[in-house]
PDB file of C-alpha atoms in Angstrom:
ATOM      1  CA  UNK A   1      94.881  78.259 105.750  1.00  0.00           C
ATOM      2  CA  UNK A   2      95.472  80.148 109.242  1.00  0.00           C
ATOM      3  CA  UNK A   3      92.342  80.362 110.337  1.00  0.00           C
ATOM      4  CA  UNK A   4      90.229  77.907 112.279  1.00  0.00           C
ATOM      5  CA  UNK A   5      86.876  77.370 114.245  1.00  0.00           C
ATOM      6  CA  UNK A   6      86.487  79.090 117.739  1.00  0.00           C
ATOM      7  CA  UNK A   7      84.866  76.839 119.761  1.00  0.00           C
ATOM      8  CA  UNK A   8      84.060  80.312 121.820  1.00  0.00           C
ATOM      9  CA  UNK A   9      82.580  81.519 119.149  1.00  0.00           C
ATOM     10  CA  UNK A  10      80.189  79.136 118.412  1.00  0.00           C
ATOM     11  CA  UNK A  11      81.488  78.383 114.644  1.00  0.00           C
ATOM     12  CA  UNK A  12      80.332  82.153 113.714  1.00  0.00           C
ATOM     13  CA  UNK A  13      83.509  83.455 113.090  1.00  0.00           C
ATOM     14  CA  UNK A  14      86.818  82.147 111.880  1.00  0.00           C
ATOM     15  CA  UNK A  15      89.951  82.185 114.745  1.00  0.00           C
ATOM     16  CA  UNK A  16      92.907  84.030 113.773  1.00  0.00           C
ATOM     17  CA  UNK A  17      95.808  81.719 113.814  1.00  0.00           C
ATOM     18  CA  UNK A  18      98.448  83.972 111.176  1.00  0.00           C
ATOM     19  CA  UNK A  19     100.647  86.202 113.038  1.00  0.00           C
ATOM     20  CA  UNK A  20     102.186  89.680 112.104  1.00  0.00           C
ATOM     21  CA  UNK A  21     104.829  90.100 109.883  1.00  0.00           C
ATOM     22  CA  UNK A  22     106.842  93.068 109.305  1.00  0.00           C
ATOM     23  CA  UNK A  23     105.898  94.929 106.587  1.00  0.00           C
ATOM     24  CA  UNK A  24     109.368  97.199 106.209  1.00  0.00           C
ATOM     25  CA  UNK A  25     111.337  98.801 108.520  1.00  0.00           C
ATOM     26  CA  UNK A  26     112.783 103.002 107.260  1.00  0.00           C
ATOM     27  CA  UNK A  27     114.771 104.970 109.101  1.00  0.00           C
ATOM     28  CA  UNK A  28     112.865 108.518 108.530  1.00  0.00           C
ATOM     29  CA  UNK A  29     115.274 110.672 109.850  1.00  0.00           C
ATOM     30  CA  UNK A  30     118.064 111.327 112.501  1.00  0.00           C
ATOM     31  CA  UNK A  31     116.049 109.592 115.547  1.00  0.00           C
ATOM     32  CA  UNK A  32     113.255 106.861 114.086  1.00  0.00           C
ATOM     33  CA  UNK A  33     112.801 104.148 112.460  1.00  0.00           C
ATOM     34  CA  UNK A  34     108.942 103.268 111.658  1.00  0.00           C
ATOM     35  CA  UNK A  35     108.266  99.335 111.564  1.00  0.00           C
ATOM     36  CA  UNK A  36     104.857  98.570 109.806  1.00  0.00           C
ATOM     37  CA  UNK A  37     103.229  94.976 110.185  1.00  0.00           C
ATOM     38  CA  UNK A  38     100.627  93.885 108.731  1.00  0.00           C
ATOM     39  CA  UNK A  39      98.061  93.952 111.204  1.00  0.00           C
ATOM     40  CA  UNK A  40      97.768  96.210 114.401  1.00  0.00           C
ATOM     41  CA  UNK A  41     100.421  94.739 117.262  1.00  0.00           C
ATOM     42  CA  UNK A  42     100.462  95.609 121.194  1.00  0.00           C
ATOM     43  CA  UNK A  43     103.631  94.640 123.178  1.00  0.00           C
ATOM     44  CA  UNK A  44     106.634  96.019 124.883  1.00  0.00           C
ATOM     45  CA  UNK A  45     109.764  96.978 123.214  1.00  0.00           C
ATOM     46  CA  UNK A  46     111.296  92.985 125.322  1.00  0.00           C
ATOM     47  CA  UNK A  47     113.271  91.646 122.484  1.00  0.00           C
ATOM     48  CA  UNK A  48     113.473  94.243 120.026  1.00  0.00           C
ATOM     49  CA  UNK A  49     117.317  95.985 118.919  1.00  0.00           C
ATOM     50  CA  UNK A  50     118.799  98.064 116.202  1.00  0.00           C
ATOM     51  CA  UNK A  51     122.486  98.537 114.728  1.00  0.00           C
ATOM     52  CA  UNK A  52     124.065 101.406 112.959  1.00  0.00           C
ATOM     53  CA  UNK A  53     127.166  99.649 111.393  1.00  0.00           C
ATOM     54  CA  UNK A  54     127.198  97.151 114.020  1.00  0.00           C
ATOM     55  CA  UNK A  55     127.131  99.588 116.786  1.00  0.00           C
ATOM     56  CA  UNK A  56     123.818  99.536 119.298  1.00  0.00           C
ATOM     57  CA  UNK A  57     120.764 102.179 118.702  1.00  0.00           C
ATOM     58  CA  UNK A  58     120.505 103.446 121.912  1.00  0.00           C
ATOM     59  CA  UNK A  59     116.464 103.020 122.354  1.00  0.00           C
ATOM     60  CA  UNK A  60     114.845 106.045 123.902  1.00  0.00           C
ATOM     61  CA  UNK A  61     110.803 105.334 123.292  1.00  0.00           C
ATOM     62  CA  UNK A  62     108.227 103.231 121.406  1.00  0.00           C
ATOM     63  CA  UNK A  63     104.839 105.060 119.972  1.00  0.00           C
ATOM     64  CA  UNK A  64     102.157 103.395 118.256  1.00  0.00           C
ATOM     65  CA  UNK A  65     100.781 100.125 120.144  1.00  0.00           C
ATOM     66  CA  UNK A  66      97.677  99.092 119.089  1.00  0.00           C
ATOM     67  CA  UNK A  67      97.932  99.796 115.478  1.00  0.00           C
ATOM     68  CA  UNK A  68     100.155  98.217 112.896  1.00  0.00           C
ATOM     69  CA  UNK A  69     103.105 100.879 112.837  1.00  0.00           C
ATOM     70  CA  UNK A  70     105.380 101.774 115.420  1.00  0.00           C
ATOM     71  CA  UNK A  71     107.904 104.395 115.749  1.00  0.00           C
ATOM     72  CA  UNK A  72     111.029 103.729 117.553  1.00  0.00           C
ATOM     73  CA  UNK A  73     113.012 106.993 119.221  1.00  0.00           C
ATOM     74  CA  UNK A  74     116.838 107.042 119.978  1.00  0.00           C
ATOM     75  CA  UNK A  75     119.029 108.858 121.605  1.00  0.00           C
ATOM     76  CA  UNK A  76     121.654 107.560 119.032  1.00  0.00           C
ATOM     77  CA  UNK A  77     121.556 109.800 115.853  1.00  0.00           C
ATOM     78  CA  UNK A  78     121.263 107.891 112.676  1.00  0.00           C
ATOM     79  CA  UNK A  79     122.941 109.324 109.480  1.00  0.00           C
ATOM     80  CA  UNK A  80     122.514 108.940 105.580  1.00  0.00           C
ATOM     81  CA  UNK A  81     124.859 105.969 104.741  1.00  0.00           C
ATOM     82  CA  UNK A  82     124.687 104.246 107.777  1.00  0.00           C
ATOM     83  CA  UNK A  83     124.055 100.594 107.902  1.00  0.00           C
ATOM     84  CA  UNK A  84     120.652  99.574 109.548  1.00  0.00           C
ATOM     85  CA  UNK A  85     119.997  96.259 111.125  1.00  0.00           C
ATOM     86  CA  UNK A  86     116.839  94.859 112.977  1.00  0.00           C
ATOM     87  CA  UNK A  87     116.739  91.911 115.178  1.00  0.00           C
ATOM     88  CA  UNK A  88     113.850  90.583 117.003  1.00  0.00           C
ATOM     89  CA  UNK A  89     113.789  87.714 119.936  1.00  0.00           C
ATOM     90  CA  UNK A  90     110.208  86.698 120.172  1.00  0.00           C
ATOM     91  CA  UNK A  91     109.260  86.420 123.805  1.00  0.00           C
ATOM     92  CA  UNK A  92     105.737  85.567 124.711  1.00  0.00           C
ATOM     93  CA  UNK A  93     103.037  88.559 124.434  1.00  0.00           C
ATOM     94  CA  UNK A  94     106.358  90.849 123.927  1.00  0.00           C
ATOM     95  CA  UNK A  95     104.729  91.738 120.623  1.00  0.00           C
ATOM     96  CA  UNK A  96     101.724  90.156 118.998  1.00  0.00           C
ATOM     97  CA  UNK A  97      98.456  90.739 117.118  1.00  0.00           C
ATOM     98  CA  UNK A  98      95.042  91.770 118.651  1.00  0.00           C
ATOM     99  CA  UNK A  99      93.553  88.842 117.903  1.00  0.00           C
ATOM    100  CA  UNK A 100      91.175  86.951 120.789  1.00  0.00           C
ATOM    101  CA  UNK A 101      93.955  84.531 121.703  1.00  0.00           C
ATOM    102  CA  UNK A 102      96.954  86.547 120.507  1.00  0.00           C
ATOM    103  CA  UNK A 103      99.437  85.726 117.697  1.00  0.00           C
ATOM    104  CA  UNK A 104     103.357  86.432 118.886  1.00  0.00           C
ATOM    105  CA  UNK A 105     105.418  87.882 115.905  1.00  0.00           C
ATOM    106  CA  UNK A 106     108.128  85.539 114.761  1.00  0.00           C
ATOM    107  CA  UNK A 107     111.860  85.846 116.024  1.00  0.00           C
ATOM    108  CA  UNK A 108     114.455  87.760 112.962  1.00  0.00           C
ATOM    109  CA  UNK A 109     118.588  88.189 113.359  1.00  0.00           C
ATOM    110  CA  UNK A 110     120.066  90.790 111.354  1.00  0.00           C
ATOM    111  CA  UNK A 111     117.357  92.265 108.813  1.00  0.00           C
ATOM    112  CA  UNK A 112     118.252  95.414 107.073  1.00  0.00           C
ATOM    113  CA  UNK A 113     116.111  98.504 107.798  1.00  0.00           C
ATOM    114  CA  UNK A 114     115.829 100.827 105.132  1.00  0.00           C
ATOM    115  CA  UNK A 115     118.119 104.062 105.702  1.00  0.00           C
ATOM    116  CA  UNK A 116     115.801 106.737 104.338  1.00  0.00           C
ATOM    117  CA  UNK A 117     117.911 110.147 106.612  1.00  0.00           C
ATOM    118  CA  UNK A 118     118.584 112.781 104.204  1.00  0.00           C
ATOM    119  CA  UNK A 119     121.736 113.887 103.478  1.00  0.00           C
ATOM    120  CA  UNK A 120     122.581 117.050 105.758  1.00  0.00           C
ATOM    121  CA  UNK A 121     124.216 119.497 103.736  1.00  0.00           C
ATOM    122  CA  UNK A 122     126.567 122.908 104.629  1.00  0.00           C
ATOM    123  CA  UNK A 123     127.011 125.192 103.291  1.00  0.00           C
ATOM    124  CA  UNK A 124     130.808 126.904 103.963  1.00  0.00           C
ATOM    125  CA  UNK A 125     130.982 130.997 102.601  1.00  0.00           C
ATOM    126  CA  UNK A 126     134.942 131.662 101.597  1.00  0.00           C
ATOM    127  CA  UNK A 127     135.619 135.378 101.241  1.00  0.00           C
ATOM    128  CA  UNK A 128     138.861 137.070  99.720  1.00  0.00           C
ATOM    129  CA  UNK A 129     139.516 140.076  99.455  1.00  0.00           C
ATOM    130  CA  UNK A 130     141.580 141.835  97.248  1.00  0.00           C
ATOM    131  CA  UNK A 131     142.768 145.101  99.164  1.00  0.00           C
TER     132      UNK A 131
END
């Protein structure tokens, strides 16, 4: 199932008909989130946004096209505890697989991204004195 003959190809090799699929989606620390799918995906960032308890990730940059993780920069910082939502409004070629005739990645509302930011912790010196 999802594959087919390529009438290109002669019948040699099987057409890929499956599209990507996210993998999982972590925040890493205070500025990315790394979305892995599970095959390499080219595109433009067209239909892709991010929450932080409902308020908009401010999207700075987009590494990794051609392979099957991308890292997402913003210029929004992203804390431990925050609330992380993905949605994704599939738009033709916006993001797809490598395949011959391309396969677009599905349209998702509202999927939770996994909040892996440390916990920054400070450290506050009290001194008395007893003079």
């Amino acid at each position: 199932m999802g594959k087919e003959r390529d009438d290109d190809d002669r019948g040699r090799r099987p057409k890929d008909t499956t599209p990507p699929v996210v993998s999982s989606m972590t925040a890493t620390d205070g500025t990315h989130i790394t979305v892995v799918f599970s095959e390499a995906v080219v595109g433009t960032v067209a239909g892709w946004s991010f929450t932080a308890n409902s308020t908009p990730l401010v999207l700075s940059s987009r590494s990794g096209s051609g392979t099957n993780t991308w890292i997402f920069t913003f210029g929004t910082t992203i804390t431990n505890g925050d609330t992380l939502l993905a949605t994704y409004a599939s738009g033709p070629g916006d993001t797809a697989d490598t395949a011959s005739t391309p396969n677009d990645l599905a349209s998702f509302t509202n999927v939770a991204v996994t909040n892996s930011v440390s916990v920054v912790l400070t450290t506050l010196w009290m001194s008395t004195s007893t003079d």
